[in-house]
Short mmCIF file of C-alpha atoms in Angstrom, two decimals:
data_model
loop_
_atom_site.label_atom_id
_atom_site.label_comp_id
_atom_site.label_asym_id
_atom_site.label_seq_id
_atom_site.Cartn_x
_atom_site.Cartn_y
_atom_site.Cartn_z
CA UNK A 187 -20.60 25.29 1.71
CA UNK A 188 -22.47 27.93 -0.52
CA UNK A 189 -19.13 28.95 -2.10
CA UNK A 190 -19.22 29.99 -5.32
CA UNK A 191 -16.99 28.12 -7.80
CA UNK A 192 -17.54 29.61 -10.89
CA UNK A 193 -14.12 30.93 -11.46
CA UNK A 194 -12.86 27.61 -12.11
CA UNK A 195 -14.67 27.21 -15.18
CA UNK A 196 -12.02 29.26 -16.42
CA UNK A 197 -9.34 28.44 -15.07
CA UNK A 198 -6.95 26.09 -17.74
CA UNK A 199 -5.17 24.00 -15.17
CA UNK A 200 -8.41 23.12 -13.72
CA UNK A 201 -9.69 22.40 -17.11
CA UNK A 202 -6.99 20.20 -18.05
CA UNK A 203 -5.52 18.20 -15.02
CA UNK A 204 -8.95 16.56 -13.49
CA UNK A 205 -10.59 15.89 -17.13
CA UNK A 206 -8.00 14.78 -19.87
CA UNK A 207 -4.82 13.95 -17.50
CA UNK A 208 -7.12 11.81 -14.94
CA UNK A 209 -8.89 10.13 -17.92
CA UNK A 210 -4.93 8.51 -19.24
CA UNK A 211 -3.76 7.77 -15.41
CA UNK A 212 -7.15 6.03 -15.06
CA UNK A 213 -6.34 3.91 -18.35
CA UNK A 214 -3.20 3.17 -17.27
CA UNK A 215 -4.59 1.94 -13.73
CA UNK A 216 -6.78 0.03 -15.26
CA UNK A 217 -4.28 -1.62 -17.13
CA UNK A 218 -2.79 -3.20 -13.72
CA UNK A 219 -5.87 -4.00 -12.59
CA UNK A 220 -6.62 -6.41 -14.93
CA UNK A 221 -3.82 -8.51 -14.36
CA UNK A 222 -4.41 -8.16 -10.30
CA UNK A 223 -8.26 -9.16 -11.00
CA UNK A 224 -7.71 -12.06 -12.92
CA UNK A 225 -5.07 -13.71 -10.70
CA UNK A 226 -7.34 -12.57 -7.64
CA UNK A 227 -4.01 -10.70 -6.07
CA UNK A 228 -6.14 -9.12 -3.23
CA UNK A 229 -3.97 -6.77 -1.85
CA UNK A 230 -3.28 -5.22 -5.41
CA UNK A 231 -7.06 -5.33 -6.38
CA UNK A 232 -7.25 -3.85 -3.41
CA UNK A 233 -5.47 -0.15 -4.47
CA UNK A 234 -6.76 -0.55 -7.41
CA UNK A 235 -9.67 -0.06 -6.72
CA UNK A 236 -9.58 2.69 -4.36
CA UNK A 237 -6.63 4.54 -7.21
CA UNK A 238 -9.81 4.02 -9.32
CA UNK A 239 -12.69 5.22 -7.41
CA UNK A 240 -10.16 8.30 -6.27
CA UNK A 241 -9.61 9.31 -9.95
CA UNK A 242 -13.25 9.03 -10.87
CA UNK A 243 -14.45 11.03 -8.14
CA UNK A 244 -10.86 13.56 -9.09
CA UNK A 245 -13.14 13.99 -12.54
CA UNK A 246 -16.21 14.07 -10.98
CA UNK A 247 -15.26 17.32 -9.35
CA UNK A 248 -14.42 18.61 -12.86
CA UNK A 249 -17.15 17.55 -14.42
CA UNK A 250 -19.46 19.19 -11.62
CA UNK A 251 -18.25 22.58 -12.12
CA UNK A 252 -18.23 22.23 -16.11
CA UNK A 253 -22.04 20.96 -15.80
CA UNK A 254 -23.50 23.02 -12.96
CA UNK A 255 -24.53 26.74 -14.55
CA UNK A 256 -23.36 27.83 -10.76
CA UNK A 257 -21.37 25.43 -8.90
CA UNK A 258 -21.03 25.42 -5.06
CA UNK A 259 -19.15 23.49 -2.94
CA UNK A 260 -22.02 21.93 -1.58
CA UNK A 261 -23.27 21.23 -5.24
CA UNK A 262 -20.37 20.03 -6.31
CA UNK A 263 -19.79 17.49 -3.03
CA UNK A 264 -23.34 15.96 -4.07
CA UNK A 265 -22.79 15.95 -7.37
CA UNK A 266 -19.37 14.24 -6.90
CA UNK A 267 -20.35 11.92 -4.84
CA UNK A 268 -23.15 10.59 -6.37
CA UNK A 269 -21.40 10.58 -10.13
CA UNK A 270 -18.49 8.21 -8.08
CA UNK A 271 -20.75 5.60 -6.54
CA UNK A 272 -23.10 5.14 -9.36
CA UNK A 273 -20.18 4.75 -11.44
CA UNK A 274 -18.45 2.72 -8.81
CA UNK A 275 -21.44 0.66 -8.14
CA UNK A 276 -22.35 -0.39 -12.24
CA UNK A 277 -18.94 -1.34 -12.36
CA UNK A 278 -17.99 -3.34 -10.10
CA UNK A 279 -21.51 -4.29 -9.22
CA UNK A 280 -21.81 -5.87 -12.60
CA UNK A 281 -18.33 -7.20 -12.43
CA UNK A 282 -19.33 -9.39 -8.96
CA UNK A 283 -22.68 -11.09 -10.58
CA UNK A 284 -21.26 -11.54 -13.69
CA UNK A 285 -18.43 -13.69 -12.42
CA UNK A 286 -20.57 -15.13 -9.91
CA UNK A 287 -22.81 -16.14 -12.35
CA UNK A 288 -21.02 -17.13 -14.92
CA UNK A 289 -16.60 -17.39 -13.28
CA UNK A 290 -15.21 -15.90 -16.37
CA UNK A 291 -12.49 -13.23 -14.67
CA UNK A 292 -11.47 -12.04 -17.79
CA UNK A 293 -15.52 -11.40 -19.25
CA UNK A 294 -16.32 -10.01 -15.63
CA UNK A 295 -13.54 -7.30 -16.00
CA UNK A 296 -14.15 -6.35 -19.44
CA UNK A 297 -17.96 -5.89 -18.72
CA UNK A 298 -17.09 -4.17 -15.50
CA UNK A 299 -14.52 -1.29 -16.77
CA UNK A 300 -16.18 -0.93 -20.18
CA UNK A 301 -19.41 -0.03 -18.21
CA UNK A 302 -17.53 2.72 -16.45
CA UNK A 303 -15.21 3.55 -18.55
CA UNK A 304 -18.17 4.34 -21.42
CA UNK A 305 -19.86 6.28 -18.66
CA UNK A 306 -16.71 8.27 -17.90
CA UNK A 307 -16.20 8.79 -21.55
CA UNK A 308 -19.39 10.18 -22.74
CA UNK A 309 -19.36 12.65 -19.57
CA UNK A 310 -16.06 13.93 -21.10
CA UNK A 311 -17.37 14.27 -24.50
CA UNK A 312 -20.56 15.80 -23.44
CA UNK A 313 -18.88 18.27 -20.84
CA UNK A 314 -16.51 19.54 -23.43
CA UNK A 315 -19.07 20.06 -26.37
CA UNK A 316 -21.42 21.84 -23.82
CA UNK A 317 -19.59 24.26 -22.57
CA UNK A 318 -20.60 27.25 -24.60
CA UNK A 319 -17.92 29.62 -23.95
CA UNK A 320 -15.20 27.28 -25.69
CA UNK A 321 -13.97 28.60 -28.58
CA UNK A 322 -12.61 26.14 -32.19
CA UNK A 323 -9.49 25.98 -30.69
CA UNK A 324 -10.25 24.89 -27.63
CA UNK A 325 -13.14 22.68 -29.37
CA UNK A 326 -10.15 20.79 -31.28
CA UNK A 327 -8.22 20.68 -28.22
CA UNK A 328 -10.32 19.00 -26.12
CA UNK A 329 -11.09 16.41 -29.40
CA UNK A 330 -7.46 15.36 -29.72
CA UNK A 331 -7.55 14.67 -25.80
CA UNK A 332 -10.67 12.70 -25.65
CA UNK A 333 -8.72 10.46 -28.81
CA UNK A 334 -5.23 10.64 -26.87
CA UNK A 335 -7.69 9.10 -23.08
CA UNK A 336 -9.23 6.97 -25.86
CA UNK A 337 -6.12 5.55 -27.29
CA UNK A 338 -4.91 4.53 -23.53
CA UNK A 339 -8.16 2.73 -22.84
CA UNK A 340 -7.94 1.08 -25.88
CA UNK A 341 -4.04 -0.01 -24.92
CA UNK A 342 -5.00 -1.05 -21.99
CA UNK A 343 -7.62 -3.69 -23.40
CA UNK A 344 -5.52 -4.97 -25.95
CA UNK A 345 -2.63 -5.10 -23.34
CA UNK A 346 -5.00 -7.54 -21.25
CA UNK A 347 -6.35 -9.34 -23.84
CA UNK A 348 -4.09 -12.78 -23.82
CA UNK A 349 -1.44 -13.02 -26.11
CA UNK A 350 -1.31 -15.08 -29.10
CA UNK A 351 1.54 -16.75 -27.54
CA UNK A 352 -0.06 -17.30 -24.18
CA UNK A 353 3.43 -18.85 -22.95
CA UNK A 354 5.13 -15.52 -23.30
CA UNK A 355 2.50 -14.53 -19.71
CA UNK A 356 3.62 -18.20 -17.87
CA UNK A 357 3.28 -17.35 -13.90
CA UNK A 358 6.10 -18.56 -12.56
CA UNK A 359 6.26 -17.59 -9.16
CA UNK A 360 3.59 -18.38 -6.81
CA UNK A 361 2.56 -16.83 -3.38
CA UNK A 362 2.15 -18.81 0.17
CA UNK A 363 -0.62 -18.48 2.01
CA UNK A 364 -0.14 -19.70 5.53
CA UNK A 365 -2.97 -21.65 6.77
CA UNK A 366 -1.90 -24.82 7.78
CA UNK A 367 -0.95 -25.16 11.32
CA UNK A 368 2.46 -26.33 12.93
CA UNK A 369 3.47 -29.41 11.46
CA UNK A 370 5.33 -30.63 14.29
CA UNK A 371 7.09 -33.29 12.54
CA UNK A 372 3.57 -34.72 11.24
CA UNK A 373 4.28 -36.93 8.19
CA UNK A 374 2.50 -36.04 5.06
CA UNK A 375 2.14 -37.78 1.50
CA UNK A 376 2.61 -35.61 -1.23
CA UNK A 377 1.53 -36.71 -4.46
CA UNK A 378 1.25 -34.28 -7.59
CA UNK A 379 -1.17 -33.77 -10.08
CA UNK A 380 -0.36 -32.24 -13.96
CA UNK A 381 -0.94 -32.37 -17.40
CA UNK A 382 -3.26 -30.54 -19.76
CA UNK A 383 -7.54 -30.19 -20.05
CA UNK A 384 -8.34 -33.50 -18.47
CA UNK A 385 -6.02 -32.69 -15.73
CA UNK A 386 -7.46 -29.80 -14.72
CA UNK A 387 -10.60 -30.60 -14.78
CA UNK A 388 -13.30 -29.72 -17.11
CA UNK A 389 -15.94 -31.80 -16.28
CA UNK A 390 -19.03 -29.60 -14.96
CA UNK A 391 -20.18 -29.96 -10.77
CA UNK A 392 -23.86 -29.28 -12.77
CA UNK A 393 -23.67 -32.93 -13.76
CA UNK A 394 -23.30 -34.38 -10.44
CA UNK A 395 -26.66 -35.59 -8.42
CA UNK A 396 -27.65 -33.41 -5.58
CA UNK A 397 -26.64 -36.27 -3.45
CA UNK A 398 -22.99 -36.15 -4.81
CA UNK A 399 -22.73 -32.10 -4.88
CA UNK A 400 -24.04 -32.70 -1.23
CA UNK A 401 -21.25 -35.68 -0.46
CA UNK A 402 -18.28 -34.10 -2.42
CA UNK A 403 -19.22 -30.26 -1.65
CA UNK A 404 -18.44 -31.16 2.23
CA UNK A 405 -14.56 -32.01 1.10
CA UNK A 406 -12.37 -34.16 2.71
CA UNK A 407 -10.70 -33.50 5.40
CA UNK A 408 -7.54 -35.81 5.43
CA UNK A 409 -6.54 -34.75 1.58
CA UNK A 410 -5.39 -31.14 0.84
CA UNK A 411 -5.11 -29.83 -2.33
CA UNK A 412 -3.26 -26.62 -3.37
CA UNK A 413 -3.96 -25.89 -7.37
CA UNK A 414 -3.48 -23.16 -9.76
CA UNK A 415 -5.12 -24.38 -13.31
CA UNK A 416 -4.80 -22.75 -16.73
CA UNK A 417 -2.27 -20.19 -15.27
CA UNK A 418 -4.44 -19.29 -12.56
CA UNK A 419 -7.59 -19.22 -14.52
CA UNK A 420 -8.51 -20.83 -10.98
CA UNK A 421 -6.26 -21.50 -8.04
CA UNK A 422 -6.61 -22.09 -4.76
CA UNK A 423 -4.42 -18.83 -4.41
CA UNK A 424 -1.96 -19.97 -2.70
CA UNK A 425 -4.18 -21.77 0.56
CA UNK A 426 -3.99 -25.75 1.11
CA UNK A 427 -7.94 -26.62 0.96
CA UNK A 428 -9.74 -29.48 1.61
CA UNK A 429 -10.14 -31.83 -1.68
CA UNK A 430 -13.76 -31.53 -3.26
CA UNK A 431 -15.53 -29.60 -6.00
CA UNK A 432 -14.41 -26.31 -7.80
CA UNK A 433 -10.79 -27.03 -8.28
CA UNK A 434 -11.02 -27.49 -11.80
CA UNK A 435 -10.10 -25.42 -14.72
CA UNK A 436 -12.51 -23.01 -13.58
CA UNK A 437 -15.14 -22.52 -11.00
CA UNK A 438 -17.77 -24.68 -11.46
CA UNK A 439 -15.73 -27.78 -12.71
CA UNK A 440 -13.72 -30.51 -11.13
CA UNK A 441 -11.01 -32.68 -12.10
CA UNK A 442 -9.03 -36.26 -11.13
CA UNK A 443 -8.03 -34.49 -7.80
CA UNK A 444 -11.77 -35.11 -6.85
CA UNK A 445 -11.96 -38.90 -6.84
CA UNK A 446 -8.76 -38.97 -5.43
CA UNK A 447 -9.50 -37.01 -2.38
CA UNK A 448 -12.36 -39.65 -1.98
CA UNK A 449 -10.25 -42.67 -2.72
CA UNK A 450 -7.22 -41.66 -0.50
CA UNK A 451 -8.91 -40.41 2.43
CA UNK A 452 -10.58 -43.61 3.07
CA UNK A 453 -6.86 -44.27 4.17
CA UNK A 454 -6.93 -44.27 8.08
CA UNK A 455 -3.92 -42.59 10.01
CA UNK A 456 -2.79 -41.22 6.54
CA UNK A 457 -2.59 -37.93 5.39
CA UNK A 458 -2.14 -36.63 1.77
CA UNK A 459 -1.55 -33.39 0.25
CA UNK A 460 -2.37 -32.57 -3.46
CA UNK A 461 -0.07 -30.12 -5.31
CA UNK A 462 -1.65 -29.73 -8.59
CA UNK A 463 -0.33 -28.05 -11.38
CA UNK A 464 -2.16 -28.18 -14.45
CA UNK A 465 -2.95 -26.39 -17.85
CA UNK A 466 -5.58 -27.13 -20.77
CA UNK A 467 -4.52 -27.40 -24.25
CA UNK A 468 -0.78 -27.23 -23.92
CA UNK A 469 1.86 -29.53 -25.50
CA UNK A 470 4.44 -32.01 -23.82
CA UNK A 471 7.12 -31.05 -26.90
CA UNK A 472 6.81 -27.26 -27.16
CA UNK A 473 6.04 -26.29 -23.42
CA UNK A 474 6.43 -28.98 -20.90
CA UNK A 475 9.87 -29.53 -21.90
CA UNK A 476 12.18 -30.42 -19.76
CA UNK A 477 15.90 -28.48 -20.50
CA UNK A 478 17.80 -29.41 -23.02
CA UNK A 479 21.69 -29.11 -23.99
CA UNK A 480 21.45 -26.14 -25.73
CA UNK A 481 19.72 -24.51 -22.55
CA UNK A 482 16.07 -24.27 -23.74
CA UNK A 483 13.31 -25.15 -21.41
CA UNK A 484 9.70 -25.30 -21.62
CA UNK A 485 7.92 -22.85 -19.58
CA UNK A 486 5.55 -24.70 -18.32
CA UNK A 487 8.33 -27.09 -16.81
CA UNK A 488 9.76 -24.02 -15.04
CA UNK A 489 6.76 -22.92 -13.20
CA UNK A 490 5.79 -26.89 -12.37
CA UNK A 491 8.96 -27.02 -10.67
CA UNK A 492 8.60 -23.74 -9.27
CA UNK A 493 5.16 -24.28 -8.17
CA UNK A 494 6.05 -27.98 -6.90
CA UNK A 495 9.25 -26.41 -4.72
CA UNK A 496 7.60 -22.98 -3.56
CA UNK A 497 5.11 -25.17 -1.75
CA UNK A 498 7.43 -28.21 -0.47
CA UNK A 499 9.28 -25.39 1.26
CA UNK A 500 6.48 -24.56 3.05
CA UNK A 501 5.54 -27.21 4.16
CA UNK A 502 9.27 -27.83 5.39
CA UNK A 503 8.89 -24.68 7.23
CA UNK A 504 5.73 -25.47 8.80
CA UNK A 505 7.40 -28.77 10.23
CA UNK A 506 6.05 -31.30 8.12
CA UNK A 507 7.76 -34.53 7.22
CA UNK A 508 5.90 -34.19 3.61
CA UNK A 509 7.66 -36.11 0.88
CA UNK A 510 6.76 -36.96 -2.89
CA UNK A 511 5.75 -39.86 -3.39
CA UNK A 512 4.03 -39.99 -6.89
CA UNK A 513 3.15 -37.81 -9.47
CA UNK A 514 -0.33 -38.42 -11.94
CA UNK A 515 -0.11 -36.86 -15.57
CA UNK A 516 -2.91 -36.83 -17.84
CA UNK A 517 -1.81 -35.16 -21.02
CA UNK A 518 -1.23 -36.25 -24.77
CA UNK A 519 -4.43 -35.32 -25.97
CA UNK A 520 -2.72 -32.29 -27.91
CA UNK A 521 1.00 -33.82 -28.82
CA UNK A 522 -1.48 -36.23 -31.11
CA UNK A 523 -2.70 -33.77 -33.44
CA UNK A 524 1.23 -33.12 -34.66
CA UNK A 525 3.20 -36.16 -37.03
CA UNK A 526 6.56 -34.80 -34.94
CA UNK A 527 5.00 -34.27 -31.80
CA UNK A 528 3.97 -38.06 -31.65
CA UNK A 529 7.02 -39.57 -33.07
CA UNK A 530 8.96 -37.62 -30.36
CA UNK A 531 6.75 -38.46 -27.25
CA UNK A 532 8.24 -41.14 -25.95
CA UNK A 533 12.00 -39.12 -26.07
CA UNK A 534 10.19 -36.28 -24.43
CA UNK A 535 8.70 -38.57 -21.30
CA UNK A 536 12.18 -39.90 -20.78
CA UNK A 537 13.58 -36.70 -20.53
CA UNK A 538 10.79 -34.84 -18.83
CA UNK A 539 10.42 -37.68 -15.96
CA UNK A 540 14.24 -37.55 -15.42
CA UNK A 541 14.31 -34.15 -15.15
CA UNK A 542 11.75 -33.68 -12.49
CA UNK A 543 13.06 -36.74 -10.26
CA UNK A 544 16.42 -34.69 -10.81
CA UNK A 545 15.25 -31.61 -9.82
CA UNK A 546 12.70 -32.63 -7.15
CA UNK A 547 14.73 -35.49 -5.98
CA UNK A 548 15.79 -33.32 -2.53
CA UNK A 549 11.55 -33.73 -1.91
CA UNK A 550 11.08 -37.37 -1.88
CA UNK A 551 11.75 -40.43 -0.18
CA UNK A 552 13.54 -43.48 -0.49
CA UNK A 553 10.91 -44.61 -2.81
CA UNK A 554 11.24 -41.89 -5.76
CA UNK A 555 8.62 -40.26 -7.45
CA UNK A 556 6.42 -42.91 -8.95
CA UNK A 557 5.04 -41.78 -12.27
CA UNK A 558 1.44 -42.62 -13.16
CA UNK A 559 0.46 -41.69 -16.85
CA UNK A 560 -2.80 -41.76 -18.06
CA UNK A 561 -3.90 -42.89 -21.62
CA UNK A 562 -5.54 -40.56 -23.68
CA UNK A 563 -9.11 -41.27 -25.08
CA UNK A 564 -10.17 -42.57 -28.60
CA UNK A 565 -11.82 -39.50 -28.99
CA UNK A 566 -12.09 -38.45 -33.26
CA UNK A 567 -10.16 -35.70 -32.36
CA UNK A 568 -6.72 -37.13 -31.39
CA UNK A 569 -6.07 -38.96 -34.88
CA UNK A 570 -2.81 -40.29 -33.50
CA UNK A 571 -3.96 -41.31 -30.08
CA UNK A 572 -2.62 -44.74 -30.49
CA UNK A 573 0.65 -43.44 -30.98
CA UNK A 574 0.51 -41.42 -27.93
CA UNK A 575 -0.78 -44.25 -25.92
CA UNK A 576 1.93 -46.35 -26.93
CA UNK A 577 4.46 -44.32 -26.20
CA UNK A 578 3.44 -44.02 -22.45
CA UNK A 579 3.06 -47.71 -22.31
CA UNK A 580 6.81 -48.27 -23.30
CA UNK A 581 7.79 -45.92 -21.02
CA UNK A 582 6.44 -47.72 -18.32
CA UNK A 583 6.99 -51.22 -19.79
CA UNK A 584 10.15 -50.67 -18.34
CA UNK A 585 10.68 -51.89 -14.16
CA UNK A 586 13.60 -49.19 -14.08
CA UNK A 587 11.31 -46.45 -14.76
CA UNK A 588 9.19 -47.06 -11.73
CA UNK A 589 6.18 -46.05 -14.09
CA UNK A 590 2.53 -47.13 -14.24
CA UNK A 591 -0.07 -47.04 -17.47
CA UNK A 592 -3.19 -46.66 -16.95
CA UNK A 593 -5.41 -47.75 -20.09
CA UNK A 594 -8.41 -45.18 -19.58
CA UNK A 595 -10.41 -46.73 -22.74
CA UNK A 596 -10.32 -49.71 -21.42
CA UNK A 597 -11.51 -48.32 -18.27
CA UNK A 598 -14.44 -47.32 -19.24
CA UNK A 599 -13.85 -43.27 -19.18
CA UNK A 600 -16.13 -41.69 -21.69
CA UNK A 601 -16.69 -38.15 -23.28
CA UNK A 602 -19.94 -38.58 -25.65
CA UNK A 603 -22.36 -37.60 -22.83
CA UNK A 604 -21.96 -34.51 -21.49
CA UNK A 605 -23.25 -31.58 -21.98
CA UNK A 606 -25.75 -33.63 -23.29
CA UNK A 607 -26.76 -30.90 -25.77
CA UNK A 608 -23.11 -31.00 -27.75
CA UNK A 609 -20.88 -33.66 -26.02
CA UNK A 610 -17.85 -31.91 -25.29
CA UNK A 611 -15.59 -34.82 -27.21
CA UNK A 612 -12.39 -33.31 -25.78
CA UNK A 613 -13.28 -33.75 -22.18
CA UNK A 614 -14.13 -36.55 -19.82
CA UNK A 615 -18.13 -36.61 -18.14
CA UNK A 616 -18.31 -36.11 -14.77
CA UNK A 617 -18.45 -39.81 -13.96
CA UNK A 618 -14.99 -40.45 -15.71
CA UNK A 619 -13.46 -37.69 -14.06
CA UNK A 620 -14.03 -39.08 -10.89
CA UNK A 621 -13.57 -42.41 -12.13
CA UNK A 622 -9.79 -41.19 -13.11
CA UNK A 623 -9.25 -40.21 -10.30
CA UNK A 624 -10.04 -43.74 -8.49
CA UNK A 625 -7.37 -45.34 -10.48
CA UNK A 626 -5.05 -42.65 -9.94
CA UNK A 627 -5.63 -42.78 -6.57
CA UNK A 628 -5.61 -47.08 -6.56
CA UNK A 629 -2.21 -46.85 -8.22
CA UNK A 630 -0.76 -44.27 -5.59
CA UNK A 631 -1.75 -46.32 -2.53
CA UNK A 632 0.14 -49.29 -4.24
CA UNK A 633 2.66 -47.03 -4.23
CA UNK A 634 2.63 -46.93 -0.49
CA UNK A 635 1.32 -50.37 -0.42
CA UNK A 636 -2.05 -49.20 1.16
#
């Protein structure tokens, strides 16, 4: 273990492959990861992060013998070591809290590999400037290296930041996680959930009393929900859970799936399953879309349907009798802000809803798909909400349609109050949220005539 290692100070191919060469493979990793950590793909996180702690510890060894006047094995094994899990430890230590503090994936990677990626970095710089016996050319080398690894880094972040077209990244396939056991023929309601912010939820648990956090945090047991919000911002990742809190847009919030889950599983003998599908800020005439003649098709109604059919299969396969039976939508809020967008809305409800019950129609059951639209809200920032509004009232003015309105202002759903600090006038307080739920909920067990 006392070997000396000396010799490899001098040797280029040591110089070169461990240092510079592990520096761009690392960037490129890193690059993958980032896409893995946000969508919480565990297996892929998974080698990730052991690619990552393998090509640390590769330049570790490097850096050892560049550092160490006279390097040993057994100096270089310590030094190694330690270098990896301290560097190991500050980033993905700090990448845990953070997004247990605050759920931000995207933040809590950033933070995370720009902690060791800095660390790895200056190590670089510093080993190569400190190495007296380098020469200019060598010096100027080593420079255009460190800006060649620095370059890939820099790729890398801008490859993970999200596009300005955020469409162009739509998931549209989704994984199965088994966890439900043997349906046996068991009869299930399914009843799905989209639309934009209000849909998925961005109403804060904080809000709640203890008494409700303590009531809804237990779930219910006889309503499952399976969600992926905001493009997986925060899904269920592919399980069937029990209805309750943190199945909104992000961890820490709730949407209408909430009240339902209350509402419906007050339904004896019944049992209900939730496929939600939902994503804030998106448009009902540019990416909900359903196809048109010339072959066009929003991307967001591609991975709904996907989504909607990926898990109706399993539950086929499990042996559930699950059909659709209704589907909520709560969205408008950002067709209003457009002249075109709310002159076309009522067109582009006919087509979407026909489109669906076309292409989920294999799913239901004699009933059809009853669609439930929500109103938006008067809020100042939907000028044209009227328009909107009206539009989804015609739609389901007519008995053909099998449609329902639900008038949310006249319900009583507010936004003004919370956070209480700067209302958040896009977004329903808690006690709407749930409250939208309850008359989603009331109109789906008319639907069943419950």
């Amino acid at each position: 273990m006392s070997k000396d290692l000396s010799f490899l100070k001098e040797n280029k191919l040591f110089n070169w492959l461990p240092s510079c060469l592990t520096l761009i493979v690392l960037g490129i990793t890193e690059y993958f990861f980032y896409y893995a950590y946000v969508q919480w793909i565990i297996w892929q996180v998974a080698l990730l992060v052991i690619a990552d702690v393998l090509l640390i510890g590769t330049f570790s060894v490097w850096l050892s013998v560049t550092l160490i006047p006279k390097p040993t094995a057994k100096k270089v094994i310590v030094f190694s070591v330690v270098y990896t899990v301290v560097v190991a430890l500050l980033c993905f230590g700090s990448t845990t809290i953070y997004h247990a503090v605050n759920s931000n994936a995207h933040a809590s990677y950033l933070l995370g590999i720009g902690i060791a990626d800095i660390i790895v970095i200056v190590s670089f710089i510093y080993a190569w400037a400190s190495t007296a016996h380098k020469g200019p050319k060598q010096a100027l080398i080593a420079t255009v290296a460190v800006a060649c690894a620095l370059f890939v880094l820099l790729g890398a972040y801008v490859g993970s930041i999200p596009s300005s077209d955020p469409m162009k990244n739509v998931v549209k396939e989704f994984r199965v996680m088994d966890n439900l056991p043997q349906g046996n023929g068991k009869e299930v309601k399914v009843i799905l959930l989209n639309g934009q912010s209000n849909a998925s939820g961005v109403s804060r648990v904080s809000y709640l009393t203890e008494e409700q956090k303590t009531y809804y945090g237990k779930g219910f047991e006889n309503v499952y929900v399976n969600y992926f919000c905001d493009n997986g911002n925060n899904s269920s990742s592919g399980f069937f859970a029990y209805g309750g809190l943190n199945q909104g847009y992000n961890y820490g919030f709730f949407g209408p799936e909430l009240g339902m889950a209350e509402k419906l599983n007050d339904v004896e003998g019944v049992d209900f399953i939730i496929l939600k599908y939902t994503w804030g800020g998106t448009v009902l005439n540019t990416q909900w879309f359903a196809p048109k003649a010339d072959g066009s098709v929003g991307p967001l109604y591609t991975a709904f349907i996907n989504f909607t059919t990926t898990y109706m299969d399993y539950l086929a396969d499990k042996g559930y009798n699950a059909k659709i039976g209704a589907m909520c939508w709560m969205q408008g809020e950002s067709d209003s802000v457009n002249e075109q967008w709310t002159l076309n809305y009522l067109q582009n409800t006919e087509a979407f809803v026909s489109s669906l019950r076309r292409d989920l129609a294999g799913y239901t059951d004699e009933g059809g798909i009853r669609y439930i639209d929500a109103g938006i809200s008067d809020s100042e920032l939907w000028s044209r909400y009227e328009r909107i509004n009206n539009a989804k009232k015609q739609y389901s003015s007519v008995a053909a349609n099998n449609a329902v309105y639900i008038d949310t202002i006249s319900a009583g759903l507010d936004f003004r109050k919370e956070p209480v600090e700067s209302p958040d006038l896009a977004h329903y307080d808690a006690a709407s949220e749930i409250r939208l739920g309850h008359l989603f909920a009331q109109e789906i067990l008319k639907r069943y005539n419950k």
